[in-house]
Amino acid sequence: MTRRVLESLTQCKVVLRTGVGYDVIDVEAATEQGIAVINIPDLWTREVANQAMSLLLALNRRVVNLHSDIRSSTWTPRPPYDVGSLHGETIGILGLGRIGSAMAQRAKGFELNVIAYDPYISDEVFTDRGVTRVSFDEMMSQSDYISLHTPLTDETRHIINENALRLMKPNAYLINTSRGPVVEEAALIKALQEGWLAGAGLDVLEKEPPASDNPLLSMDNVVLSPHSGHTSVLSLQLRTGRYGEEVAAVLDGRMPRNLVNPQSTRASASGVA
Ligand code: NAD
C-alpha cells in the first residue's frame, strides 16, 4: 500500500494488515490521509517461534539431510556429517518482542543459554524473561545460533550484513523467521559458500518466492520454508473472524485492538481515539 495507492482511496477509513509486519504499508501516508492502519500481531506468536525452533532443530539434528539420504537409498545411522548436541550452547535473539520472547522460552527448554540484543526493551523485561542483555556485536560473536525477530524497518534492513556475519563463529547457524531483507542475502550466500558460517534456517527471503537459480535452494546446509511460520490449523481458523472484528471496530467508531497509527484523523473523526 504505497502513498500513490493510499492517496487515491479518498473514502477509505481503514487498512488492515493481515499479519504482524506492516512494512508493506506507507503508514505515514495513511496517517496523513486519515486512514487507520491495523495489524494482527498476536495470533501466531507461538507458531512463528515454533517455526524458528523447528529450523534450528532441523539444522542441529540434520533432519533434512538424513531424510534425503534415506530417500536416495542411503541408510546411515552414523552419517558422514556432524550431528549436533544441544545443551549449553548459546542462542542470540535479535528483537526480544513477542516472538523473540517465545523463542527464548523454547530455547531455555532445550537448555540453551539465551542472550539478546534489543535496544527498545527495558532491563526489567530482560530480567523477567531470564535473558542476558548484550550488545549487538557481543550477540553476533558469542552465539552458536542467532534467531532474528525484529520488524523490517529502515534500521533493521540489512542489519545482518557482511560485517555482522563476519562476527559470527564459523560453526554458528543463522535462523530468520522475521523478514527477508533484515539479512543481506548476497552476504549470507557468500558466508555459506566460503564456509565462514555453518548454515542457515530461513522462513523468509529477500525475494519471495525466490528465483529458481538462487544458490540457497541447492545448499545442503540450508533449510528453507516458504514464509509459512504463521500458519497452523488454529491460527487459520481464528484469523478471518479477527480481521472482521478489527475492521468493524473502526467502522463502528470503536477502538480496534491494534491501531498502528492512533493519530489517523479519519479514524479519530469516526470516534477512534
Ligand atoms: P514485536 O513488535 O513484538 O517484537 C519486535 C521486537 O524487535 C521489539 O521488541 C523491538 O523492540 C525489537 N526491535 C526493533 N528494532 C530493533 C533493532 N534495530 N534491533 C533489535 N531489536 C529491535 O513483533 P513480533 O510479534 O515479535 O514479530 C516480529 C517480526 O516477525 C514481525 O515484525 C514480522 O516481521 C515477523 N513475522 C513473521 C512471520 C512469519 O510468518 N514468518 C509471522 C509473524 C511475524
Coordinates of C-alpha atoms and ligand atoms in Angstrom, one line a residue:
M1 CA 0.0 0.0 0.0
T2 CA 2.0 2.9 -1.4
R3 CA 1.4 6.6 -0.9
R4 CA 0.0 6.7 -4.5
V5 CA -2.5 4.0 -3.7
L6 CA -3.5 5.4 -0.3
E7 CA -3.9 8.9 -1.7
S8 CA -6.3 7.6 -4.3
L9 CA -8.5 6.0 -1.7
T10 CA -10.5 9.1 -0.8
Q11 CA -13.3 7.3 1.1
C12 CA -11.1 4.7 2.8
K13 CA -11.2 4.6 6.6
V14 CA -9.1 1.6 7.5
V15 CA -6.3 -0.6 6.1
L16 CA -5.9 -4.0 7.7
R17 CA -2.5 -5.7 7.5
T18 CA -3.5 -9.4 7.9
G19 CA -0.3 -10.2 9.8
V20 CA 2.3 -8.6 12.1
G21 CA 4.8 -6.7 9.9
Y22 CA 3.2 -3.6 8.4
D23 CA 6.3 -2.7 6.3
V24 CA 4.2 -3.1 3.2
I25 CA 2.1 -0.1 4.1
D26 CA 3.2 3.5 3.9
V27 CA 1.9 4.3 7.4
E28 CA 3.0 8.0 7.2
A29 CA 0.9 8.4 4.0
A30 CA -2.0 6.6 5.6
T31 CA -1.9 8.8 8.7
E32 CA -1.8 11.9 6.6
Q33 CA -4.8 10.6 4.7
G34 CA -6.6 9.9 8.0
I35 CA -6.7 6.2 7.3
A36 CA -6.4 3.9 10.3
V37 CA -3.8 1.1 9.9
I38 CA -4.4 -2.0 11.9
N39 CA -2.2 -5.1 12.2
I40 CA -2.8 -8.5 13.8
P41 CA 0.3 -9.1 16.0
D42 CA -0.8 -11.8 18.4
L43 CA -2.5 -14.8 16.6
W44 CA 0.7 -16.6 15.5
T45 CA 3.4 -15.8 18.0
R46 CA 3.8 -19.4 19.1
E47 CA 3.6 -20.7 15.5
V48 CA 6.5 -18.4 14.4
A49 CA 8.6 -19.3 17.4
N50 CA 7.9 -23.0 16.8
Q51 CA 9.0 -22.5 13.2
A52 CA 12.2 -20.9 14.3
M53 CA 12.8 -23.7 16.7
S54 CA 12.0 -26.3 14.0
L55 CA 14.5 -24.8 11.7
L56 CA 17.1 -24.7 14.5
L57 CA 16.4 -28.4 15.3
A58 CA 16.4 -29.4 11.7
L59 CA 19.9 -27.9 11.3
N60 CA 21.2 -29.3 14.5
R61 CA 19.9 -32.8 14.0
R62 CA 20.5 -32.7 10.2
V63 CA 16.8 -33.8 9.7
V64 CA 16.6 -32.8 6.1
N65 CA 20.0 -34.4 5.1
L66 CA 19.1 -37.7 6.8
H67 CA 15.7 -37.7 5.2
S68 CA 17.2 -37.1 1.8
D69 CA 19.8 -39.8 2.3
I70 CA 17.1 -42.4 3.1
R71 CA 15.1 -41.3 0.0
S72 CA 18.2 -41.9 -2.1
S73 CA 18.6 -45.4 -0.6
T74 CA 21.3 -44.5 1.9
W75 CA 20.7 -45.8 5.4
T76 CA 23.5 -44.4 7.6
P77 CA 22.8 -44.4 11.4
R78 CA 26.2 -42.9 11.7
P79 CA 26.2 -40.3 8.9
P80 CA 29.4 -38.9 7.4
Y81 CA 28.5 -35.3 8.6
D82 CA 28.3 -33.8 12.1
V83 CA 25.0 -34.1 14.0
G84 CA 25.0 -31.6 16.8
S85 CA 24.5 -31.8 20.6
L86 CA 22.1 -29.3 22.0
H87 CA 22.6 -28.3 25.6
G88 CA 24.6 -25.5 27.0
E89 CA 25.2 -23.7 23.6
T90 CA 24.3 -20.0 23.3
I91 CA 21.5 -18.6 21.3
G92 CA 21.4 -14.9 20.4
I93 CA 18.0 -13.4 19.8
L94 CA 17.7 -10.2 17.8
G95 CA 14.5 -8.5 18.9
L96 CA 13.0 -9.6 22.3
G97 CA 9.4 -8.8 21.5
R98 CA 6.5 -11.3 21.3
I99 CA 8.1 -13.9 19.0
G100 CA 11.6 -13.3 20.3
S101 CA 10.4 -13.9 23.9
A102 CA 8.5 -17.0 22.9
M103 CA 11.7 -18.3 21.1
A104 CA 13.7 -17.5 24.3
Q105 CA 11.3 -19.6 26.3
R106 CA 11.6 -22.5 23.9
A107 CA 15.4 -22.3 23.8
K108 CA 15.5 -22.4 27.6
G109 CA 13.5 -25.7 27.4
F110 CA 16.4 -27.0 25.3
E111 CA 18.9 -26.0 27.9
L112 CA 20.4 -23.2 25.8
N113 CA 22.0 -20.1 27.2
V114 CA 19.9 -17.2 25.9
I115 CA 21.3 -13.7 25.2
A116 CA 19.6 -11.0 23.2
Y117 CA 20.0 -7.6 21.7
D118 CA 17.0 -5.2 21.7
P119 CA 17.6 -1.5 22.4
Y120 CA 13.9 -0.8 22.8
I121 CA 13.2 -3.2 25.7
S122 CA 13.8 -2.4 29.4
D123 CA 16.2 -4.2 31.7
E124 CA 13.2 -5.4 33.7
V125 CA 11.8 -7.3 30.6
F126 CA 15.2 -9.0 30.1
T127 CA 15.3 -10.0 33.8
D128 CA 11.7 -11.1 33.6
R129 CA 12.4 -13.4 30.6
G130 CA 15.6 -14.7 32.1
V131 CA 17.6 -13.4 29.1
T132 CA 21.1 -11.8 29.3
R133 CA 21.3 -8.3 27.7
V134 CA 24.3 -7.9 25.4
S135 CA 25.4 -5.5 22.7
F136 CA 24.8 -6.3 19.0
D137 CA 28.4 -7.2 18.4
E138 CA 28.5 -9.4 21.6
M139 CA 25.4 -11.3 20.4
M140 CA 26.8 -11.8 16.9
S141 CA 30.2 -13.1 18.2
Q142 CA 29.1 -15.2 21.2
S143 CA 26.2 -17.1 19.7
D144 CA 26.1 -20.6 18.3
Y145 CA 22.7 -19.9 16.9
I146 CA 21.2 -16.5 16.1
S147 CA 17.5 -16.1 15.6
L148 CA 16.1 -12.9 14.1
H149 CA 12.8 -11.4 15.4
T150 CA 12.8 -7.7 14.5
P151 CA 10.3 -5.9 12.3
L152 CA 11.6 -4.7 9.0
T153 CA 12.4 -1.0 9.4
D154 CA 15.0 1.4 8.0
E155 CA 17.2 0.5 10.9
T156 CA 16.9 -3.3 10.6
R157 CA 17.0 -3.6 6.8
H158 CA 20.3 -5.4 6.1
I159 CA 21.3 -5.2 9.8
I160 CA 22.7 -8.7 9.2
N161 CA 25.2 -7.6 6.5
E162 CA 28.7 -8.9 5.7
N163 CA 30.3 -7.1 8.7
A164 CA 27.7 -8.6 11.1
L165 CA 28.1 -12.1 9.6
R166 CA 31.9 -11.9 9.8
L167 CA 31.4 -11.5 13.6
M168 CA 29.7 -14.9 13.8
K169 CA 31.5 -18.1 14.9
P170 CA 32.3 -20.3 11.8
N171 CA 30.3 -23.1 13.4
A172 CA 27.2 -20.9 14.1
Y173 CA 23.8 -21.0 12.4
L174 CA 21.5 -18.2 11.4
I175 CA 17.7 -18.6 11.7
N176 CA 15.5 -16.0 10.1
T177 CA 11.7 -16.0 10.5
S178 CA 11.3 -12.2 10.6
R179 CA 11.6 -10.6 7.2
G180 CA 13.9 -11.5 4.3
P181 CA 15.5 -8.0 3.9
V182 CA 16.7 -8.0 7.5
V183 CA 19.5 -10.2 6.1
E184 CA 21.7 -9.0 3.2
E185 CA 21.2 -12.2 1.2
A186 CA 24.2 -11.8 -1.1
A187 CA 26.4 -11.6 2.0
L188 CA 24.7 -14.7 3.6
I189 CA 25.3 -16.7 0.4
K190 CA 28.9 -15.6 0.3
A191 CA 29.3 -16.6 4.0
L192 CA 27.8 -20.1 3.4
Q193 CA 29.7 -20.7 0.1
E194 CA 33.0 -19.6 1.7
G195 CA 32.4 -21.6 4.9
W196 CA 32.6 -18.8 7.5
L197 CA 29.1 -19.7 8.6
A198 CA 27.9 -23.3 9.3
G199 CA 24.3 -23.0 7.9
A200 CA 21.0 -21.2 7.9
G201 CA 17.4 -21.9 8.5
L202 CA 15.2 -19.4 6.6
D203 CA 11.4 -19.0 6.6
V204 CA 11.8 -15.6 4.8
L205 CA 13.9 -14.5 1.8
E206 CA 14.7 -11.1 0.2
K207 CA 12.6 -12.1 -2.8
E208 CA 9.6 -14.4 -2.3
P209 CA 9.2 -16.8 -3.9
P210 CA 12.9 -17.0 -4.8
A211 CA 14.4 -17.1 -8.3
S212 CA 15.0 -20.7 -9.3
D213 CA 18.7 -20.1 -9.6
N214 CA 19.0 -18.7 -6.0
P215 CA 22.1 -20.6 -4.6
L216 CA 20.3 -21.0 -1.2
L217 CA 18.0 -23.5 -2.9
S218 CA 20.7 -26.0 -3.5
M219 CA 22.9 -25.8 -0.4
D220 CA 23.0 -28.8 1.9
N221 CA 23.5 -26.6 5.0
V222 CA 20.4 -24.5 4.4
V223 CA 16.8 -25.4 5.4
L224 CA 14.0 -23.4 3.9
S225 CA 10.3 -22.9 4.5
P226 CA 8.0 -20.7 2.3
H227 CA 7.1 -17.8 4.8
S228 CA 4.8 -20.3 6.5
G229 CA 5.8 -19.6 10.0
H230 CA 2.5 -18.0 11.0
T231 CA 0.4 -20.9 9.7
S232 CA -1.4 -23.5 11.9
V233 CA -4.8 -25.1 11.8
L234 CA -5.7 -22.9 14.8
S235 CA -4.3 -19.6 13.5
L236 CA -6.1 -20.1 10.2
Q237 CA -9.3 -20.7 12.0
L238 CA -9.0 -17.6 14.1
R239 CA -7.8 -15.1 11.6
T240 CA -10.8 -14.3 9.4
G241 CA -13.1 -13.6 12.4
R242 CA -10.5 -11.4 13.9
Y243 CA -10.0 -9.5 10.6
G244 CA -13.7 -8.7 10.5
E245 CA -13.8 -7.7 14.2
E246 CA -11.0 -5.3 13.8
V247 CA -12.4 -3.6 10.6
A248 CA -15.9 -3.4 12.1
A249 CA -14.5 -1.8 15.3
V250 CA -13.1 1.1 13.2
L251 CA -16.2 1.5 11.1
D252 CA -18.3 1.5 14.3
G253 CA -16.1 4.1 15.9
R254 CA -14.7 1.7 18.5
M255 CA -11.0 1.3 19.3
P256 CA -9.5 -1.8 17.4
R257 CA -7.1 -3.9 19.4
N258 CA -4.1 -2.9 17.4
L259 CA -4.2 0.5 15.9
V260 CA -0.8 1.2 14.4
N261 CA -1.4 5.0 13.9
P262 CA -3.6 6.4 16.6
Q263 CA -3.0 9.9 15.1
S264 CA -5.0 9.0 11.9
T265 CA -7.7 11.7 11.8
R266 CA -10.3 9.9 9.6
A267 CA -10.3 7.1 12.2
S268 CA -10.4 9.7 15.1
A269 CA -13.3 11.5 13.4
S270 CA -15.2 8.2 13.5
G271 CA -14.7 8.0 17.2
V272 CA -11.5 6.0 17.4
A273 CA -9.2 7.9 19.8
Ligands
NAD1 P1 7.2 -7.4 18.2 O1 6.9 -6.0 17.8 O2 6.5 -7.9 19.4 O3 8.8 -7.5 18.5 C1 9.8 -6.9 17.7 C2 11.0 -6.6 18.6 O4 12.0 -6.1 17.8 C3 10.6 -5.4 19.6 O5 10.9 -5.8 20.9 C4 11.5 -4.3 19.2 O6 12.0 -3.5 20.2 C5 12.7 -5.1 18.5 N1 13.5 -4.2 17.6 C6 13.1 -3.2 16.8 N2 14.1 -2.7 16.2 C7 15.2 -3.4 16.6 C8 16.6 -3.3 16.3 N3 17.1 -2.4 15.5 N4 17.4 -4.1 17.0 C9 17.0 -5.1 17.8 N5 15.7 -5.2 18.2 C10 14.8 -4.3 17.5 O7 7.0 -8.2 17.0 P2 6.7 -9.8 16.9 O8 5.3 -10.1 17.0 O9 7.7 -10.5 17.8 O10 7.2 -10.1 15.4 C11 8.5 -9.9 14.9 C12 8.6 -10.0 13.4 O11 8.3 -11.3 13.0 C13 7.4 -9.2 12.7 O12 7.7 -7.8 12.6 C14 7.4 -9.8 11.4 O13 8.2 -9.2 10.5 C15 7.9 -11.2 11.7 N6 6.8 -12.2 11.5 C16 7.0 -13.3 10.6 C17 6.0 -14.2 10.4 C18 6.2 -15.4 9.5 O14 5.3 -16.0 9.1 N7 7.5 -15.8 9.3 C19 4.8 -14.1 11.1 C20 4.6 -13.1 12.0 C21 5.6 -12.1 12.2

